[in-house]
C-alpha cells in the first residue's frame, strides 16, 4: 500500500485559474505528498507560470486545447481527441498514470472517463461524490450523486450506496458507514417515486448499513456517513451548501461591527473568522470523486485555486493507496472485500 | 384593505408545543396586530394555559382530537371530521374566518384544505411557499413548492411561478418579481427532464419575469425573488437551509473561544450572536403559505413556538389584507390584476 509513488495526471488547462493555479497546486502536492505529477496541457502556456524553475523535474505531457465551458461535453470530447482531459484519461488507460485530477468542464471529464476508461463492472452509472463537513468536526458526510445523473432509477442509487460505502470506509476511514437516502420525511412511505422505490432496495441490501431517510436538516447532522440521491437534488444541495458558507461569513461581517462593543470583538475575531471559513470552505475538501469509472478521477471546482488542487491530489492519492476501485468492484460482486484485497484488476 | 379586522382560525392543537405556545403566539398577535383570533381545539386543554385571563375575550371553537404525525394524512382527515385542522378549515369555508394557521401535520393541513376549501380555478396542484432571507438583508426569496408535490409536471411549476409572482408582489412588496427555475446549470439545456421542459414554459409565459435558471448557489444571492421547483428538491433545500443556520451558529460558538483574544471577543459578541440567529432563524419567517387553495392557509413548523406562530399570523394577515387569493385567480386567467382589484370572489 503506497509502496510505489502514486502518479497523478493533472489537467493543467482546465478551470478558471488554469494553468497558473493548477500548476502551483500540483507543485505543492508533489513536494508535500510525495506523489508524481504529470502536467497535461500546452507546454507553451504551462512553462511560463511562476516558479517555473520547480518545473524542471516534472513531466509535461503535451495536449492540444481544452473543452470550453459552453461546449456540449460528449461531442466536444469526441471532436477533440487531443484535448487535455482526453490526454490525461489516456495516461490512466495506458497505465502511465494512476489518477486524473481536473478542474475543467465536469461533464467533459465524465464523458472522457466513460469513453476512454469505461465503467467498472456492475455499475450502470458513475456518480460524483462530494464530501461536506458536518456539525461534528471529525465526521464528514459523503453525498452522491452531486451532478452526474439528473434522472435516476432506484438501482442507480443502490449502486451509489455501495460505492459510497467503500469510499467512506477506505478513503475517509469510517468503519461500517451509515447510509441514508435523501428524502423529505423519516417514514418509509415518504418521498417521490424514486425515493419510495429506492428505500426498499437499500433496506434489503445486506452489503450496506442503511439507517433510513436523511432529510435536508439531517445532512449536516453527522448522523449519516453516506447520503445517496439523484444528481439533480445532490447538485442543488451541494451548490447551496457551498454558497451558504459564504453567506454565513458575510452575515458575520455585516452583523459583527454592530452593538456596544461589537467593533472591538470584530477586530479580535479576524483570525477566528479565517479558521471558520476554512472549516466550511469547499476548497478544503478538494473536489468530487467520480465513482464507478475504471480509473480514479477527481473532479474539482472550476473556480479551484492552488489549495483546492492540492487537496484534490491528496484525495486522488488516498483513493489510489486504498485501492478504492478494486474494492468497489469486489463489493459490487458480493465478494468478501478482504479476500479481494490481494487482487489488482483495475490498476494492473 | 384592512378595513375589517382579519379573522384567523388557529389550530391550537397542532405542533410540538400545542396548545401552550400556539395560544401564546395567538394572544400576542391579537394584541399587537389587531387581528381577531379563533382558537380551535379542545377547550379543556386550551383554557388552563398560562395567561388564561387574557383568553376571556377570545373565541374558542371546540374540536375533537388532532391528526397525529404518524398518521396518513388523507385518511386521517376523512376519518376525523372534527379534528382541529378540519374545524379550522370549515370556519374559512363558512366565511367565519379569513385564514387558517396550523403547526400540525402539514400533509393533513393540505389534505384538509383541498377537501374542505378546494383549489382555486386554474390551479392543478397547490404548492407550499417558503420565504428565506438572502445575502441582501432586505430581499427575501420565495421558494415553492417546498413539499406539497413531490412528483411534478412542467405545468405545475408554471402555475407555481404565477402564484409566487403574485405573492411576492402583493405580500412581500416586490415590483415585477424576478422568477428563477431551480436547476443544476445556467444553460437552457441543463437539468433533469422536468427542468428542461419547464424552462420552455416559463420562457414563453408573458405574465412572469423569468430570468433563467437558479443554481443552488444562486438561491441566497438575492438575484431571484421567486424560485420554482418540485416539492422534493424544495423540501430538501428548505430543511437544509434551516439546519445550516443552526450549524453556522454552532460553529461560531465552537470556534470563537479559540485564539489569542477569542474568549474576550466571544463575551462581547453575545448580543450580536442573538441578532445573527434572528436574521437566519426560520421562526422569524413564520411558515409556509399554502398557495392555490381557496383560502389563506399558513403551514408553520411542527416545532413552532410563540414567536413563529405570531409571525405566521402576521403572514396570514398580509395575505388577507392584500387579497392574494383573488389576485392569483385573476393572474391565472390572464386578467389584468388592477381590474380585478374590486372583486371578491374568494373571500365573499
XYZ file of C-alpha atoms in Angstrom:
696
model
C 0.000 0.000 0.000
C 1.637 3.200 -1.173
C 4.866 1.275 -1.867
C 5.180 2.897 -5.274
C 4.587 6.618 -5.707
C 1.133 7.456 -6.923
C 1.225 9.003 -10.385
C -1.382 11.727 -10.910
C -2.211 13.170 -14.322
C -3.249 16.802 -13.882
C -5.419 18.545 -16.471
C -3.329 21.719 -16.382
C -5.610 23.547 -18.803
C -8.950 23.035 -17.023
C -10.522 25.592 -14.706
C -10.875 29.340 -14.287
C -7.337 29.738 -12.976
C -5.569 27.379 -15.365
C -2.756 26.857 -15.797
C -1.115 29.017 -13.105
C -3.045 27.886 -10.021
C -3.358 24.311 -11.225
C 0.391 24.046 -11.649
C 1.013 25.711 -8.280
C -1.227 23.164 -6.524
C 0.433 20.306 -8.369
C 3.917 21.508 -7.434
C 2.965 21.732 -3.791
C 1.379 18.267 -3.832
C 4.482 16.805 -5.429
C 6.646 18.260 -2.689
C 4.414 17.646 0.307
C 2.614 14.426 -0.579
C 5.393 12.647 -2.388
C 3.282 11.958 -5.446
C 4.453 12.037 -9.021
C 2.560 14.623 -11.068
C 2.162 14.681 -14.828
C 1.056 18.067 -16.130
C -1.139 17.673 -19.197
C -1.559 20.671 -21.469
C 0.052 23.175 -23.740
C 3.752 23.421 -22.789
C 3.862 26.992 -24.075
C 1.273 28.007 -21.519
C 2.471 25.807 -18.675
C 6.150 26.691 -18.753
C 5.897 30.450 -18.183
C 3.982 30.117 -14.898
C 5.613 31.479 -11.728
C 8.158 29.211 -10.005
C 8.985 27.720 -13.376
C 12.327 26.533 -12.093
C 10.488 23.970 -9.986
C 9.018 22.538 -13.170
C 12.308 21.128 -14.345
C 11.814 17.661 -12.962
C 8.139 17.420 -13.827
C 6.785 15.685 -16.905
C 4.723 17.901 -19.159
C 2.521 15.824 -21.436
C 1.543 17.875 -24.489
C -2.140 18.300 -25.300
C -3.982 20.461 -27.776
C -6.749 22.673 -26.499
C -9.348 22.045 -23.859
C -13.125 21.609 -23.654
C -14.691 25.021 -23.101
C -17.460 25.514 -20.536
C -20.106 26.312 -23.158
C -19.411 23.196 -25.227
C -21.667 20.163 -25.199
C -19.377 17.710 -23.397
C -19.858 14.455 -25.281
C -19.477 15.899 -28.761
C -16.526 18.065 -27.699
C -14.753 15.060 -26.190
C -15.200 13.164 -29.439
C -14.240 16.113 -31.632
C -11.081 16.976 -29.674
C -9.208 13.722 -29.060
C -6.092 15.631 -28.028
C -7.813 17.939 -25.538
C -6.054 17.966 -22.180
C -8.759 15.952 -20.395
C -8.659 13.247 -23.071
C -4.881 13.008 -22.952
C -4.993 12.796 -19.147
C -7.512 9.941 -19.277
C -5.406 8.153 -21.863
C -2.454 8.222 -19.472
C -4.537 6.253 -16.989
C -5.786 3.897 -19.656
C -2.226 3.234 -20.773
C -1.207 2.701 -17.138
C 1.196 5.626 -17.219
C -0.810 7.340 -14.504
C -2.982 6.126 -11.618
C -5.438 9.005 -11.468
C -6.704 12.155 -13.164
C -7.415 15.485 -11.489
C -9.304 18.130 -13.471
C -10.919 21.471 -12.654
C -12.213 21.806 -16.191
C -15.691 21.140 -17.608
C -17.038 18.454 -15.266
C -19.374 16.997 -17.879
C -16.422 16.694 -20.250
C -14.343 14.971 -17.574
C -17.136 12.470 -17.058
C -17.619 11.914 -20.772
C -13.874 11.434 -21.273
C -13.712 8.999 -18.353
C -16.629 6.993 -19.689
C -15.336 6.867 -23.249
C -11.658 6.303 -22.513
C -11.747 4.261 -19.295
C -15.228 2.775 -19.293
C -17.347 1.807 -16.316
C -16.478 -0.645 -13.582
C -18.263 -3.951 -13.997
C -21.688 -3.935 -12.358
C -22.035 -0.160 -12.350
C -24.732 1.278 -14.605
C -23.981 4.918 -13.984
C -20.950 6.556 -12.453
C -21.680 9.139 -9.762
C -19.879 12.186 -8.479
C -19.360 12.076 -4.736
C -18.744 15.194 -2.652
C -17.579 15.383 0.936
C -19.138 18.014 3.205
C -18.227 18.913 6.780
C -20.894 18.263 9.409
C -21.742 19.607 12.843
C -19.312 17.046 14.232
C -15.897 18.340 13.217
C -14.328 14.926 12.693
C -17.253 13.417 10.812
C -17.637 14.475 7.185
C -20.517 13.216 5.074
C -20.217 11.841 1.543
C -23.062 12.807 -0.766
C -23.589 11.157 -4.111
C -24.603 11.750 -6.803
C -23.990 15.504 -6.944
C -24.434 16.014 -10.647
C -23.524 13.162 -12.970
C -27.036 11.717 -13.363
C -30.007 14.064 -13.207
C -32.667 11.437 -13.827
C -32.053 8.244 -11.871
C -33.530 4.809 -11.389
C -33.633 3.099 -7.984
C -30.874 0.626 -8.834
C -28.531 3.505 -9.705
C -28.987 4.876 -6.207
C -28.401 1.428 -4.766
C -25.098 1.272 -6.640
C -24.250 4.760 -5.344
C -24.803 3.435 -1.833
C -22.397 0.559 -2.448
C -19.733 2.788 -3.976
C -20.193 5.402 -1.280
C -19.790 2.793 1.424
C -16.459 1.661 0.003
C -15.229 5.223 -0.407
C -16.312 6.230 3.064
C -14.708 3.159 4.574
C -11.407 3.108 2.728
C -10.731 6.766 1.955
C -12.489 8.561 4.769
C -11.645 5.809 7.247
C -15.134 5.194 8.604
C -15.966 1.738 9.923
C -19.358 0.432 8.736
C -20.503 3.725 7.199
C -24.119 4.632 7.939
C -26.026 5.151 4.715
C -29.033 7.444 4.331
C -31.449 8.138 1.490
C -32.063 11.835 0.874
C -35.782 12.314 1.381
C -38.473 14.655 2.662
C -39.572 12.708 5.703
C -38.444 9.997 8.067
C -41.076 7.438 7.180
C -40.569 4.663 4.661
C -43.622 5.821 2.712
C -42.380 9.380 2.252
C -40.897 10.904 -0.849
C -41.174 10.909 -4.602
C -41.483 7.786 -6.667
C -37.708 7.349 -6.906
C -37.209 7.644 -3.153
C -40.008 5.259 -2.227
C -38.704 2.564 -4.563
C -35.064 3.101 -3.630
C -35.893 2.745 0.070
C -36.918 -0.868 -0.481
C -33.717 -1.738 -2.355
C -31.496 -0.174 0.290
C -33.402 -1.815 3.130
C -32.866 -5.246 1.622
C -29.215 -4.825 0.670
C -27.041 -6.622 3.207
C -23.799 -5.066 1.979
C -24.612 -1.622 3.315
C -25.691 -0.216 6.675
C -28.839 1.593 5.639
C -30.241 3.555 8.564
C -33.141 5.284 6.835
C -34.126 8.562 5.252
C -31.992 11.668 5.620
C -33.996 14.887 5.459
C -32.415 18.168 4.448
C -31.930 19.002 8.113
C -30.058 15.737 8.724
C -27.443 16.190 6.026
C -25.019 18.102 8.254
C -26.022 16.411 11.495
C -23.171 13.909 11.446
C -25.619 11.022 11.845
C -25.021 9.821 8.296
C -21.697 8.938 6.679
C -23.062 8.459 3.167
C -26.186 10.030 1.666
C -27.466 8.936 -1.735
C -29.696 10.945 -4.053
C -30.173 11.691 -7.712
C -27.719 14.109 -9.301
C -30.292 16.887 -9.501
C -31.111 17.088 -5.806
C -27.483 16.425 -4.906
C -26.139 19.159 -7.132
C -28.636 21.709 -5.849
C -27.770 20.772 -2.283
C -24.012 20.860 -2.834
C -24.014 24.240 -4.556
C -26.349 25.633 -1.936
C -24.122 24.322 0.853
C -21.054 25.882 -0.678
C -22.717 29.242 -1.109
C -24.231 29.216 2.349
C -20.777 29.153 3.890
C -20.034 32.396 2.113
C -23.384 33.827 3.152
C -22.666 32.956 6.782
C -19.296 34.691 6.614
C -20.884 37.742 5.008
C -23.660 37.942 7.584
C -20.985 37.708 10.266
C -19.024 40.544 8.702
C -22.133 42.702 8.426
C -23.538 41.978 11.824
C -20.444 41.847 13.997
C -19.498 45.524 13.891
C -22.817 46.495 15.434
C -23.642 46.735 19.087
C -21.903 48.325 22.021
C -18.572 46.548 21.839
C -19.112 44.852 18.535
C -16.295 46.575 16.721
C -13.764 45.569 19.340
C -14.976 41.996 19.118
C -14.647 42.073 15.361
C -11.027 43.126 15.491
C -10.249 40.319 17.907
C -12.060 37.851 15.734
C -10.275 38.288 12.453
C -8.122 35.222 12.896
C -11.104 33.243 14.113
C -13.075 34.198 11.034
C -10.325 32.812 8.865
C -10.415 29.499 10.695
C -14.210 29.332 10.476
C -14.047 29.989 6.753
C -11.512 27.200 6.420
C -13.768 24.769 8.186
C -16.698 25.372 5.871
C -14.816 26.188 2.683
C -15.152 23.728 -0.155
C -11.548 24.364 -1.191
C -10.530 22.354 1.852
C -12.366 19.345 0.547
C -10.678 19.161 -2.817
C -13.472 18.164 -5.114
C -15.659 15.286 -6.076
C -14.603 11.773 -6.848
C -16.077 10.294 -9.984
C -17.052 6.854 -8.725
C -17.869 3.936 -10.988
C -15.439 4.509 -13.853
C -12.390 2.309 -14.324
C -9.921 4.872 -13.054
C -9.503 7.306 -10.179
C -10.868 10.653 -11.357
C -11.184 13.729 -9.166
C -13.398 16.500 -10.495
C -12.515 19.815 -8.891
C -14.426 23.063 -8.999
C -13.995 25.302 -11.981
C -13.019 28.015 -9.509
C -10.255 25.894 -7.967
C -7.049 27.593 -6.984
C -3.851 26.004 -5.727
C -5.193 24.843 -2.309
C -8.156 23.059 -3.939
C -5.910 21.365 -6.467
C -3.553 20.308 -3.707
C -6.431 18.780 -1.772
C -7.830 17.133 -4.896
C -4.465 15.466 -5.472
C -4.407 14.325 -1.865
C -7.863 12.824 -2.384
C -6.630 11.030 -5.504
C -3.652 9.667 -3.589
C -5.927 8.340 -0.837
C -8.147 6.621 -3.387
C -5.133 5.045 -5.072
C -3.364 3.984 -1.890
C -6.554 2.416 -0.574
C -7.418 0.676 -3.838
C -10.929 2.061 -3.918
C -11.674 0.857 -7.444
C -10.886 -2.764 -6.717
C -12.946 -2.652 -3.578
C -15.947 -1.182 -5.396
C -15.816 -3.981 -7.918
C -15.422 -6.614 -5.247
C -18.260 -5.192 -3.190
C -20.486 -4.997 -6.186
C -19.999 -8.652 -6.973
C -20.857 -9.541 -3.412
C -17.354 -10.868 -2.813
C -15.816 -10.501 0.617
C -13.630 -7.410 0.449
C -10.756 -8.867 2.393
C -10.399 -11.792 0.023
C -10.070 -9.462 -2.918
C -7.534 -7.259 -1.171
C -4.661 -9.015 -2.883
C -6.045 -8.572 -6.385
C -5.238 -5.772 -8.761
C -7.816 -5.901 -11.502
C -8.055 -2.252 -12.166
C -4.651 -0.757 -11.588
C -2.827 -3.694 -13.212
C -57.942 46.969 2.528
C -57.675 46.053 6.170
C -60.893 47.974 6.879
C -62.351 44.993 8.703
C -60.260 43.042 11.185
C -58.768 39.901 9.705
C -60.173 36.797 11.390
C -57.624 33.998 11.807
C -58.560 30.460 12.783
C -55.700 28.938 14.773
C -55.251 25.180 15.017
C -54.490 25.298 18.730
C -53.827 21.553 18.934
C -51.262 21.238 16.148
C -47.494 21.205 16.725
C -44.927 20.015 19.227
C -45.710 22.851 21.657
C -49.501 22.852 21.369
C -51.531 24.251 22.863
C -49.433 26.454 25.184
C -47.080 28.096 22.686
C -49.705 28.263 19.976
C -52.074 30.117 22.263
C -49.286 32.429 23.476
C -48.440 33.393 19.882
C -52.096 33.932 19.057
C -52.613 36.149 22.094
C -49.640 38.285 21.157
C -50.814 38.581 17.540
C -54.263 39.625 18.671
C -52.822 42.392 20.814
C -50.066 43.616 18.505
C -51.521 43.060 15.054
C -55.131 43.874 15.751
C -56.404 40.642 14.281
C -59.262 38.568 15.575
C -58.134 35.065 16.550
C -60.310 31.977 16.830
C -58.669 29.194 18.815
C -59.716 25.806 17.510
C -59.268 22.802 19.780
C -60.139 21.105 22.996
C -61.311 23.806 25.457
C -60.195 21.652 28.392
C -56.638 21.780 27.116
C -56.673 25.354 25.878
C -58.121 27.047 28.932
C -55.514 26.028 31.536
C -52.636 27.589 29.578
C -50.665 30.400 31.228
C -52.169 33.892 30.929
C -55.599 32.344 30.822
C -57.160 35.586 31.949
C -56.283 37.037 28.534
C -58.360 34.286 26.935
C -61.629 35.762 28.173
C -62.437 37.725 25.058
C -61.231 35.107 22.620
C -63.472 32.632 20.868
C -62.590 29.013 21.477
C -64.091 26.779 18.791
C -64.377 23.218 20.091
C -62.767 20.409 18.124
C -62.160 16.767 18.880
C -58.660 15.421 18.543
C -55.974 16.170 16.027
C -54.134 14.386 13.229
C -51.034 12.772 14.680
C -47.680 12.991 12.922
C -47.531 9.275 12.140
C -50.982 9.180 10.534
C -51.503 9.004 6.792
C -52.934 12.485 6.212
C -55.723 11.932 3.716
C -57.347 9.014 5.504
C -56.978 10.681 8.897
C -58.613 13.865 7.606
C -61.547 11.815 6.334
C -61.771 9.650 9.447
C -61.674 12.591 11.877
C -64.079 15.223 10.599
C -63.971 17.087 13.923
C -60.173 17.185 14.193
C -58.909 20.701 14.902
C -57.491 21.240 11.416
C -60.800 20.242 9.806
C -62.813 22.517 12.078
C -60.426 25.393 11.339
C -60.824 24.891 7.590
C -64.588 24.738 7.961
C -64.544 28.168 9.622
C -62.977 29.567 6.455
C -65.381 27.674 4.240
C -68.315 29.057 6.214
C -66.808 32.555 5.984
C -66.448 32.804 9.747
C -62.703 33.129 9.359
C -60.399 34.533 6.660
C -57.418 32.270 7.197
C -56.063 29.192 8.935
C -52.745 28.898 10.756
C -51.545 25.424 11.763
C -48.302 23.982 13.098
C -49.721 20.466 12.979
C -49.194 17.716 10.417
C -48.516 19.668 7.215
C -49.798 16.906 4.964
C -53.012 16.859 6.958
C -53.368 20.634 6.656
C -53.007 20.343 2.918
C -55.426 17.467 2.673
C -57.975 19.333 4.806
C -57.564 22.487 2.709
C -58.030 20.557 -0.516
C -61.059 18.624 0.699
C -62.806 21.423 2.577
C -61.863 24.518 0.581
C -60.897 23.106 -2.799
C -58.447 24.533 -5.299
C -58.511 27.917 -6.924
C -59.724 27.773 -10.501
C -56.895 27.095 -12.931
C -54.585 25.583 -10.339
C -53.828 21.872 -10.729
C -51.760 21.496 -7.591
C -51.418 23.771 -4.599
C -47.870 24.497 -3.503
C -46.241 25.415 -0.224
C -44.171 28.569 -0.473
C -41.400 29.389 1.977
C -39.579 32.674 2.382
C -35.829 32.604 3.035
C -33.503 35.502 3.817
C -30.790 36.193 1.225
C -27.383 37.833 1.217
C -29.175 41.124 0.688
C -30.870 41.828 4.010
C -33.947 43.498 2.532
C -34.501 40.977 -0.241
C -36.034 37.667 0.806
C -36.609 34.893 -1.722
C -39.815 32.883 -2.060
C -39.278 29.222 -2.874
C -42.104 26.981 -3.984
C -43.003 24.177 -3.833
C -41.281 23.111 -0.607
C -43.145 19.891 -0.016
C -46.723 19.649 -1.233
C -45.971 17.885 -4.536
C -43.020 15.537 -4.725
C -43.526 14.489 -8.332
C -44.380 17.411 -10.591
C -45.237 18.138 -14.196
C -43.939 21.225 -16.018
C -47.297 22.996 -15.959
C -47.462 22.668 -12.167
C -44.194 24.557 -11.921
C -45.517 27.167 -14.315
C -48.504 27.660 -12.025
C -46.161 27.899 -9.044
C -44.352 30.688 -10.873
C -47.608 32.584 -11.384
C -48.721 32.146 -7.779
C -45.270 33.008 -6.483
C -45.213 36.175 -8.555
C -48.490 37.361 -7.029
C -47.373 36.515 -3.508
C -44.008 38.173 -3.936
C -45.598 41.271 -5.385
C -48.530 41.735 -3.020
C -47.320 40.260 0.252
C -43.571 40.771 0.066
C -43.972 44.069 -1.794
C -41.640 43.358 -4.704
C -42.335 45.067 -8.011
C -42.067 42.751 -11.028
C -40.598 39.794 -9.096
C -37.754 38.015 -10.876
C -38.537 34.335 -11.278
C -35.946 31.560 -11.468
C -36.125 27.837 -12.109
C -34.124 25.738 -9.646
C -31.613 23.857 -11.754
C -28.085 22.481 -11.912
C -26.656 24.829 -14.520
C -27.229 28.191 -16.135
C -27.876 26.936 -19.637
C -31.330 26.275 -21.038
C -30.357 22.708 -21.896
C -29.299 21.815 -18.353
C -31.207 19.811 -15.819
C -33.472 16.834 -15.481
C -36.404 16.194 -17.757
C -38.753 18.280 -15.602
C -36.424 21.285 -15.569
C -35.719 21.230 -19.297
C -39.417 21.153 -20.159
C -40.401 23.702 -17.529
C -37.780 26.135 -18.832
C -39.634 26.396 -22.125
C -42.987 27.094 -20.453
C -41.551 29.783 -18.207
C -39.664 31.409 -21.067
C -42.841 31.767 -23.061
C -45.102 32.950 -20.255
C -45.610 36.706 -20.541
C -47.191 37.065 -17.093
C -43.982 36.403 -15.226
C -40.465 37.852 -15.342
C -38.497 34.679 -15.887
C -34.782 35.417 -15.720
C -33.421 31.884 -16.078
C -32.087 29.008 -14.040
C -31.196 29.398 -10.389
C -28.457 27.040 -9.250
C -28.088 26.020 -5.627
C -25.504 28.739 -5.173
C -27.909 31.401 -6.510
C -30.746 30.679 -4.099
C -29.495 33.051 -1.408
C -27.827 35.519 -3.764
C -30.737 37.945 -3.797
C -30.826 37.884 -7.607
C -34.123 35.968 -7.620
C -37.375 36.921 -5.900
C -39.203 33.678 -6.665
C -37.674 30.265 -7.320
C -39.820 27.372 -8.502
C -39.033 23.669 -8.116
C -40.733 20.391 -7.361
C -41.656 19.741 -3.755
C -38.905 17.175 -3.294
C -35.977 19.423 -4.180
C -37.648 22.373 -2.461
C -38.247 20.500 0.773
C -34.694 19.179 0.888
C -33.368 22.678 0.261
C -35.616 24.322 2.843
C -34.838 21.874 5.613
C -31.151 22.047 4.789
C -31.237 25.847 4.859
C -32.955 25.881 8.229
C -30.485 23.460 9.731
C -27.485 25.216 8.278
C -28.334 28.341 10.236
C -28.053 26.306 13.396
C -24.831 24.724 12.187
C -23.367 28.169 11.497
C -24.263 29.335 14.994
C -22.773 26.193 16.489
C -19.541 26.501 14.517
C -19.370 30.105 15.698
C -19.786 29.055 19.292
C -17.147 26.361 18.963
C -14.634 28.385 17.031
C -14.939 31.783 18.641
C -13.429 30.956 22.017
C -10.150 29.938 20.406
C -7.208 32.126 19.563
C -5.363 34.817 21.459
C -8.246 37.110 22.310
C -11.064 34.881 21.180
C -12.684 34.490 24.564
C -12.886 38.243 25.077
C -14.403 38.630 21.635
C -16.952 35.957 22.409
C -18.144 37.705 25.522
C -18.557 40.942 23.606
C -20.422 39.181 20.857
C -23.207 37.534 22.776
C -25.764 40.136 21.794
C -24.547 40.068 18.224
C -24.946 36.315 18.063
C -28.535 36.688 19.102
C -29.190 39.142 16.289
C -27.422 36.919 13.754
C -29.515 33.991 14.857
C -32.620 36.095 14.422
C -31.677 37.001 10.903
C -31.270 33.410 9.766
C -33.792 31.756 12.054
C -36.835 30.258 10.389
C -39.004 31.268 13.334
C -38.727 34.819 12.074
C -40.318 33.854 8.813
C -43.472 32.336 10.214
C -44.038 29.391 7.969
C -45.129 28.489 4.505
C -48.160 29.728 2.663
C -50.237 27.049 1.029
C -50.877 28.650 -2.354
C -53.552 27.525 -4.764
C -56.320 26.500 -2.372
C -59.451 28.601 -1.959
C -58.448 30.048 1.382
C -55.453 31.594 3.097
C -53.600 28.778 4.875
C -50.306 29.165 6.681
C -48.444 25.969 7.478
C -46.000 26.511 10.321
C -43.243 24.239 11.532
C -44.109 21.461 13.882
C -41.503 22.925 16.217
C -43.144 26.349 16.234
C -43.201 28.280 19.457
C -44.966 31.556 20.189
C -42.728 33.793 18.000
C -43.234 31.532 14.965
C -46.974 31.475 15.465
C -47.032 35.239 15.853
C -45.153 35.617 12.572
C -47.367 33.067 10.857
C -50.414 35.088 11.859
C -48.763 38.256 10.565
C -48.165 36.450 7.267
C -51.828 35.417 7.138
C -52.892 38.994 7.801
C -50.696 40.270 4.958
C -52.151 37.722 2.577
C -55.687 38.663 3.580
C -55.158 42.422 3.509
C -53.549 42.182 0.091
C -56.190 39.845 -1.321
C -53.641 37.352 -2.577
C -56.196 34.692 -3.488
C -58.177 36.939 -5.785
C -55.031 38.113 -7.461
C -53.818 34.571 -8.068
C -57.099 33.706 -9.742
C -57.066 36.852 -11.807
C -53.463 36.339 -12.860
C -54.128 32.776 -13.758
C -56.935 33.742 -16.073
C -54.719 36.316 -17.723
C -56.930 39.144 -16.465
C -55.308 42.453 -15.615
C -54.797 42.450 -11.876
C -55.846 46.028 -11.324
C -59.222 45.480 -12.957
C -59.942 42.614 -10.608
C -58.913 44.580 -7.540
C -62.517 45.416 -6.772
C -63.739 41.838 -6.927
C -64.079 39.482 -4.020
C -64.601 36.070 -5.460
C -62.896 34.119 -2.803
C -63.449 35.906 0.447
C -67.044 36.752 -0.361
